[in-house]
Short mmCIF file of N, CA and C in Angstrom, two decimals:
data_model
loop_
_atom_site.label_atom_id
_atom_site.label_comp_id
_atom_site.label_asym_id
_atom_site.label_seq_id
_atom_site.Cartn_x
_atom_site.Cartn_y
_atom_site.Cartn_z
N MET K 1 123.90 165.84 71.19
CA MET K 1 124.82 164.42 70.89
C MET K 1 125.35 164.00 72.44
N ARG K 2 125.70 165.09 73.24
CA ARG K 2 125.70 164.81 74.93
C ARG K 2 124.86 163.71 75.24
N THR K 3 123.40 163.84 75.07
CA THR K 3 122.37 163.47 75.42
C THR K 3 122.48 161.84 74.87
N GLU K 4 122.79 161.75 73.78
CA GLU K 4 122.62 160.21 73.09
C GLU K 4 123.80 159.49 73.56
N ARG K 5 125.15 160.34 74.01
CA ARG K 5 126.27 159.32 74.68
C ARG K 5 126.09 158.70 76.09
N ARG K 6 125.05 159.99 76.85
CA ARG K 6 124.62 159.47 78.31
C ARG K 6 123.80 158.26 78.44
N GLY K 7 122.97 158.57 77.24
CA GLY K 7 121.95 157.64 76.93
C GLY K 7 122.80 156.27 76.73
N THR K 8 123.49 156.27 75.83
CA THR K 8 124.52 154.78 75.49
C THR K 8 125.15 154.36 76.50
N ARG K 9 125.79 155.41 76.99
CA ARG K 9 126.47 155.06 78.36
C ARG K 9 125.68 154.35 79.41
N VAL K 10 124.52 154.78 79.48
CA VAL K 10 123.47 154.04 80.78
C VAL K 10 123.17 152.66 79.93
N VAL K 11 122.88 152.68 78.76
CA VAL K 11 122.44 151.52 78.20
C VAL K 11 124.04 150.36 78.23
N ALA K 12 124.92 150.97 77.56
CA ALA K 12 125.71 149.86 78.05
C ALA K 12 126.27 149.79 79.54
N THR K 13 125.82 150.50 80.69
CA THR K 13 126.45 150.26 81.89
C THR K 13 125.46 149.17 82.31
N THR K 14 124.10 149.15 81.92
CA THR K 14 122.72 148.09 82.49
C THR K 14 122.96 146.94 81.56
N LEU K 15 123.39 146.86 80.49
CA LEU K 15 123.83 145.45 79.57
C LEU K 15 124.87 144.76 80.52
N MET K 16 126.26 145.97 81.13
CA MET K 16 127.39 145.04 81.31
C MET K 16 127.02 144.81 82.76
N ALA K 17 126.09 145.22 83.54
CA ALA K 17 125.73 144.69 84.95
C ALA K 17 124.88 143.65 85.00
N GLY K 18 124.18 143.64 84.00
CA GLY K 18 123.35 142.16 83.55
C GLY K 18 124.12 141.14 83.61
N ALA K 19 125.30 141.20 82.39
CA ALA K 19 125.86 140.40 82.06
C ALA K 19 126.76 139.92 83.46
N LEU K 20 127.39 140.67 84.00
CA LEU K 20 128.13 140.48 85.09
C LEU K 20 127.29 139.39 85.95
N ALA K 21 126.11 139.99 86.75
CA ALA K 21 125.35 139.43 87.23
C ALA K 21 124.97 137.92 86.73
N THR K 22 124.77 137.76 85.57
CA THR K 22 124.54 136.55 84.94
C THR K 22 125.84 135.56 85.36
N LEU K 23 126.93 136.13 84.64
CA LEU K 23 128.29 135.32 85.08
C LEU K 23 128.34 134.87 86.18
N GLY K 24 128.13 135.80 87.49
CA GLY K 24 128.26 135.87 88.70
C GLY K 24 127.44 134.61 89.09
N LEU K 25 126.53 134.60 88.78
CA LEU K 25 125.12 133.33 89.35
C LEU K 25 125.91 131.81 88.62
N VAL K 26 126.33 131.96 87.19
CA VAL K 26 126.96 130.66 86.71
C VAL K 26 128.17 130.34 87.34
N ALA K 27 129.11 131.42 87.62
CA ALA K 27 130.43 131.06 88.27
C ALA K 27 130.27 130.80 89.59
N THR K 28 129.50 131.04 90.32
CA THR K 28 129.60 131.18 92.08
C THR K 28 128.45 129.85 92.12
N PRO K 29 129.23 129.00 92.94
CA PRO K 29 128.45 127.79 93.20
C PRO K 29 126.96 128.00 94.22
N GLY K 30 126.02 127.25 93.68
CA GLY K 30 125.29 127.42 94.97
C GLY K 30 125.07 126.70 96.12
N THR K 31 123.89 127.05 96.80
CA THR K 31 123.92 125.76 98.24
C THR K 31 124.04 124.79 97.79
N ALA K 32 124.98 124.03 98.51
CA ALA K 32 125.25 122.83 98.51
C ALA K 32 124.64 121.66 98.83
N TYR K 33 124.07 120.84 98.23
CA TYR K 33 123.00 119.52 98.63
C TYR K 33 123.32 118.53 97.70
N ALA K 34 123.44 117.05 98.44
CA ALA K 34 123.33 116.43 97.70
C ALA K 34 121.92 114.84 97.83
N GLU K 35 120.83 115.41 96.83
CA GLU K 35 119.82 114.48 97.27
C GLU K 35 120.46 113.17 97.12
N PRO K 36 119.64 112.05 97.16
CA PRO K 36 119.72 110.69 97.18
C PRO K 36 120.01 110.42 95.74
N TYR K 37 121.18 109.45 95.33
CA TYR K 37 121.32 109.02 94.04
C TYR K 37 122.21 107.89 94.10
N ASP K 38 122.41 107.06 92.76
CA ASP K 38 122.87 105.96 92.99
C ASP K 38 121.72 104.99 93.06
N CYS K 39 120.38 105.16 92.73
CA CYS K 39 119.39 104.47 93.36
C CYS K 39 118.97 103.71 92.12
N SER K 40 118.12 102.43 92.92
CA SER K 40 117.57 101.33 91.90
C SER K 40 116.18 100.69 92.61
N ALA K 41 115.51 99.99 91.71
CA ALA K 41 114.40 100.01 91.98
C ALA K 41 113.92 98.32 91.39
N ASP K 42 113.49 97.44 92.03
CA ASP K 42 113.08 96.10 91.78
C ASP K 42 111.93 95.65 92.12
N SER K 43 111.32 94.32 91.59
CA SER K 43 110.11 93.85 92.13
C SER K 43 110.13 92.44 92.07
N ARG K 44 109.56 91.78 93.15
CA ARG K 44 109.33 90.39 93.39
C ARG K 44 108.01 90.01 93.66
N ARG K 45 107.19 89.67 92.71
CA ARG K 45 105.81 89.11 92.77
C ARG K 45 105.05 90.61 93.27
N ASP K 46 104.47 90.25 94.46
CA ASP K 46 103.85 91.29 95.21
C ASP K 46 104.48 92.45 96.26
N VAL K 47 105.83 92.17 95.94
CA VAL K 47 106.81 93.14 96.66
C VAL K 47 107.50 94.16 95.91
N ALA K 48 107.54 95.41 95.68
CA ALA K 48 108.50 96.37 95.46
C ALA K 48 109.39 96.79 96.77
N SER K 49 110.72 97.05 96.00
CA SER K 49 111.59 98.10 96.58
C SER K 49 112.49 98.90 95.95
N ALA K 50 113.21 100.01 96.65
CA ALA K 50 113.94 100.73 96.13
C ALA K 50 115.05 100.75 97.04
N TYR K 51 116.42 101.26 96.29
CA TYR K 51 117.58 101.22 97.08
C TYR K 51 118.45 102.75 96.99
N CYS K 52 118.95 103.48 97.74
CA CYS K 52 119.68 104.56 97.15
C CYS K 52 120.84 104.45 97.97
N ASN K 53 122.40 104.16 97.08
CA ASN K 53 123.42 104.01 97.96
C ASN K 53 124.10 105.32 98.77
N SER K 54 123.73 106.63 97.93
CA SER K 54 124.58 107.83 98.41
C SER K 54 123.57 109.04 98.60
N GLY K 55 124.22 109.95 98.86
CA GLY K 55 123.48 111.15 99.27
C GLY K 55 123.13 111.47 100.68
N THR K 56 122.23 112.43 100.63
CA THR K 56 121.25 112.92 101.57
C THR K 56 119.96 112.78 101.57
N GLY K 57 119.18 113.16 102.38
CA GLY K 57 117.54 113.07 101.98
C GLY K 57 117.20 112.23 102.47
N GLN K 58 116.00 112.04 101.72
CA GLN K 58 115.02 110.60 101.83
C GLN K 58 114.56 110.63 100.40
N TYR K 59 114.22 109.13 100.19
CA TYR K 59 113.39 108.56 99.02
C TYR K 59 112.51 108.03 99.15
N ARG K 60 111.63 107.18 98.46
CA ARG K 60 110.69 106.49 98.73
C ARG K 60 110.25 105.41 97.60
N VAL K 61 110.13 104.02 97.48
CA VAL K 61 109.36 103.40 96.41
C VAL K 61 108.10 103.68 95.84
N VAL K 62 108.02 103.68 94.97
CA VAL K 62 106.82 104.05 94.34
C VAL K 62 106.00 102.76 93.11
N ALA K 63 105.07 102.34 93.52
CA ALA K 63 104.72 101.29 92.49
C ALA K 63 103.10 101.43 91.90
N THR K 64 103.04 100.51 90.94
CA THR K 64 101.62 100.35 90.58
C THR K 64 101.34 98.74 90.74
N CYS K 65 100.32 98.33 91.16
CA CYS K 65 99.64 96.81 91.43
C CYS K 65 98.62 96.54 90.69
N ARG K 66 98.82 95.57 89.83
CA ARG K 66 97.76 94.92 88.97
C ARG K 66 96.40 94.76 89.84
N GLY K 67 94.90 95.61 89.28
CA GLY K 67 93.93 95.36 89.82
C GLY K 67 93.71 96.42 90.96
N VAL K 68 94.55 96.90 91.51
CA VAL K 68 94.84 98.03 92.47
C VAL K 68 94.65 99.75 91.64
N SER K 69 94.06 100.60 92.09
CA SER K 69 93.91 101.65 91.31
C SER K 69 94.83 102.67 92.22
N GLY K 70 95.36 103.50 91.56
CA GLY K 70 96.31 104.40 91.95
C GLY K 70 98.12 104.07 92.23
N LEU K 71 98.72 104.82 92.77
CA LEU K 71 100.30 104.49 92.93
C LEU K 71 100.14 104.16 94.30
N GLN K 72 101.21 103.13 94.68
CA GLN K 72 101.40 102.85 95.83
C GLN K 72 102.76 103.03 96.42
N TYR K 73 102.98 103.80 97.65
CA TYR K 73 104.40 103.93 98.14
C TYR K 73 104.45 103.25 99.44
N GLY K 74 106.02 103.06 99.43
CA GLY K 74 106.58 102.64 100.49
C GLY K 74 107.14 103.90 101.59
N PRO K 75 107.65 103.31 102.82
CA PRO K 75 108.00 104.55 103.28
C PRO K 75 109.00 105.39 103.16
N ASN K 76 109.06 106.58 103.68
CA ASN K 76 110.58 107.72 103.08
C ASN K 76 111.25 106.77 104.12
N GLN K 77 112.78 106.74 103.11
CA GLN K 77 114.16 106.43 104.01
C GLN K 77 114.89 107.14 103.44
N ARG K 78 116.16 107.17 104.33
CA ARG K 78 117.48 107.67 103.84
C ARG K 78 118.39 106.97 103.18
N PRO K 79 119.41 107.36 102.05
CA PRO K 79 120.35 106.54 101.63
C PRO K 79 120.91 105.29 102.28
N GLY K 80 120.95 104.53 101.81
CA GLY K 80 121.46 103.28 102.80
C GLY K 80 120.49 102.22 103.47
N THR K 81 119.43 102.57 103.32
CA THR K 81 117.76 101.71 103.87
C THR K 81 117.23 101.59 102.51
N ALA K 82 116.59 100.64 102.30
CA ALA K 82 115.55 99.99 101.35
C ALA K 82 114.38 101.02 102.14
N SER K 83 113.71 101.01 100.98
CA SER K 83 112.23 101.56 100.95
C SER K 83 111.52 100.30 100.43
N THR K 84 110.61 99.74 100.87
CA THR K 84 109.78 98.40 100.16
C THR K 84 108.35 98.61 100.77
N LEU K 85 107.56 97.96 99.69
CA LEU K 85 106.24 97.90 99.85
C LEU K 85 105.56 96.64 99.38
N ARG K 86 104.49 95.85 100.01
CA ARG K 86 104.03 94.94 99.79
C ARG K 86 102.52 95.48 98.80
N CYS K 87 101.96 95.07 97.56
CA CYS K 87 100.75 95.29 97.01
C CYS K 87 99.79 94.57 98.04
N PRO K 88 98.62 95.49 98.03
CA PRO K 88 97.46 94.98 99.01
C PRO K 88 96.94 93.35 98.32
N ASN K 89 96.57 92.71 98.89
CA ASN K 89 95.75 91.55 98.27
C ASN K 89 96.46 90.58 97.90
N GLY K 90 97.88 90.68 97.78
CA GLY K 90 98.51 90.14 97.11
C GLY K 90 98.68 90.10 95.84
N ALA K 91 98.47 91.20 95.06
CA ALA K 91 98.43 91.62 93.72
C ALA K 91 99.77 91.94 93.27
N GLN K 92 100.08 91.34 92.12
CA GLN K 92 101.02 91.57 91.41
C GLN K 92 101.74 93.20 91.14
N VAL K 93 103.26 93.07 91.38
CA VAL K 93 103.59 94.42 90.94
C VAL K 93 103.84 94.65 89.29
N SER K 94 103.28 95.78 88.73
CA SER K 94 103.56 95.57 87.58
C SER K 94 104.36 96.97 87.01
N SER K 95 104.59 98.05 87.99
CA SER K 95 105.83 98.86 87.68
C SER K 95 106.53 99.39 89.21
N VAL K 96 107.47 99.52 88.74
CA VAL K 96 108.06 100.07 90.03
C VAL K 96 109.18 101.17 90.03
N SER K 97 109.37 102.07 90.70
CA SER K 97 110.30 103.22 90.63
C SER K 97 110.63 103.70 91.81
N TRP K 98 110.98 105.16 92.08
CA TRP K 98 111.42 105.56 93.02
C TRP K 98 111.22 107.26 92.89
N GLU K 99 110.92 107.71 93.95
CA GLU K 99 110.99 109.53 93.96
C GLU K 99 111.49 109.71 95.48
N ILE K 100 112.38 110.88 94.85
CA ILE K 100 113.27 111.84 95.97
C ILE K 100 112.28 112.71 96.49
N THR K 101 112.05 112.69 97.81
CA THR K 101 110.91 112.78 98.83
C THR K 101 111.44 114.53 99.71
N GLU K 102 112.86 114.61 99.82
CA GLU K 102 113.41 115.66 100.75
C GLU K 102 114.73 115.25 100.22
N TRP K 103 115.39 116.47 100.01
CA TRP K 103 116.73 116.66 99.79
C TRP K 103 117.77 117.66 100.44
#
């Protein structure tokens, strides 16, 4: 009987430690960072641009251009500065977005 209680106590202690560790991870804030946010992307003919208003880190515009294989990437920028690219050979922009490159 004593062995069973001891085993139960070990299991209960292990479960409680696991629960507390899980709660600690949820309740404790992690490392603070603020990736770029409040972003938008737009295009006009052969030019694509993206702009993030807030946050830290870097982002860039990503576009596809008609008749050009692969994605086209603008320069990395920090929030507050636009990332802009021009499609090669005057090709029209067919889609535009942005990606976070560093946070």
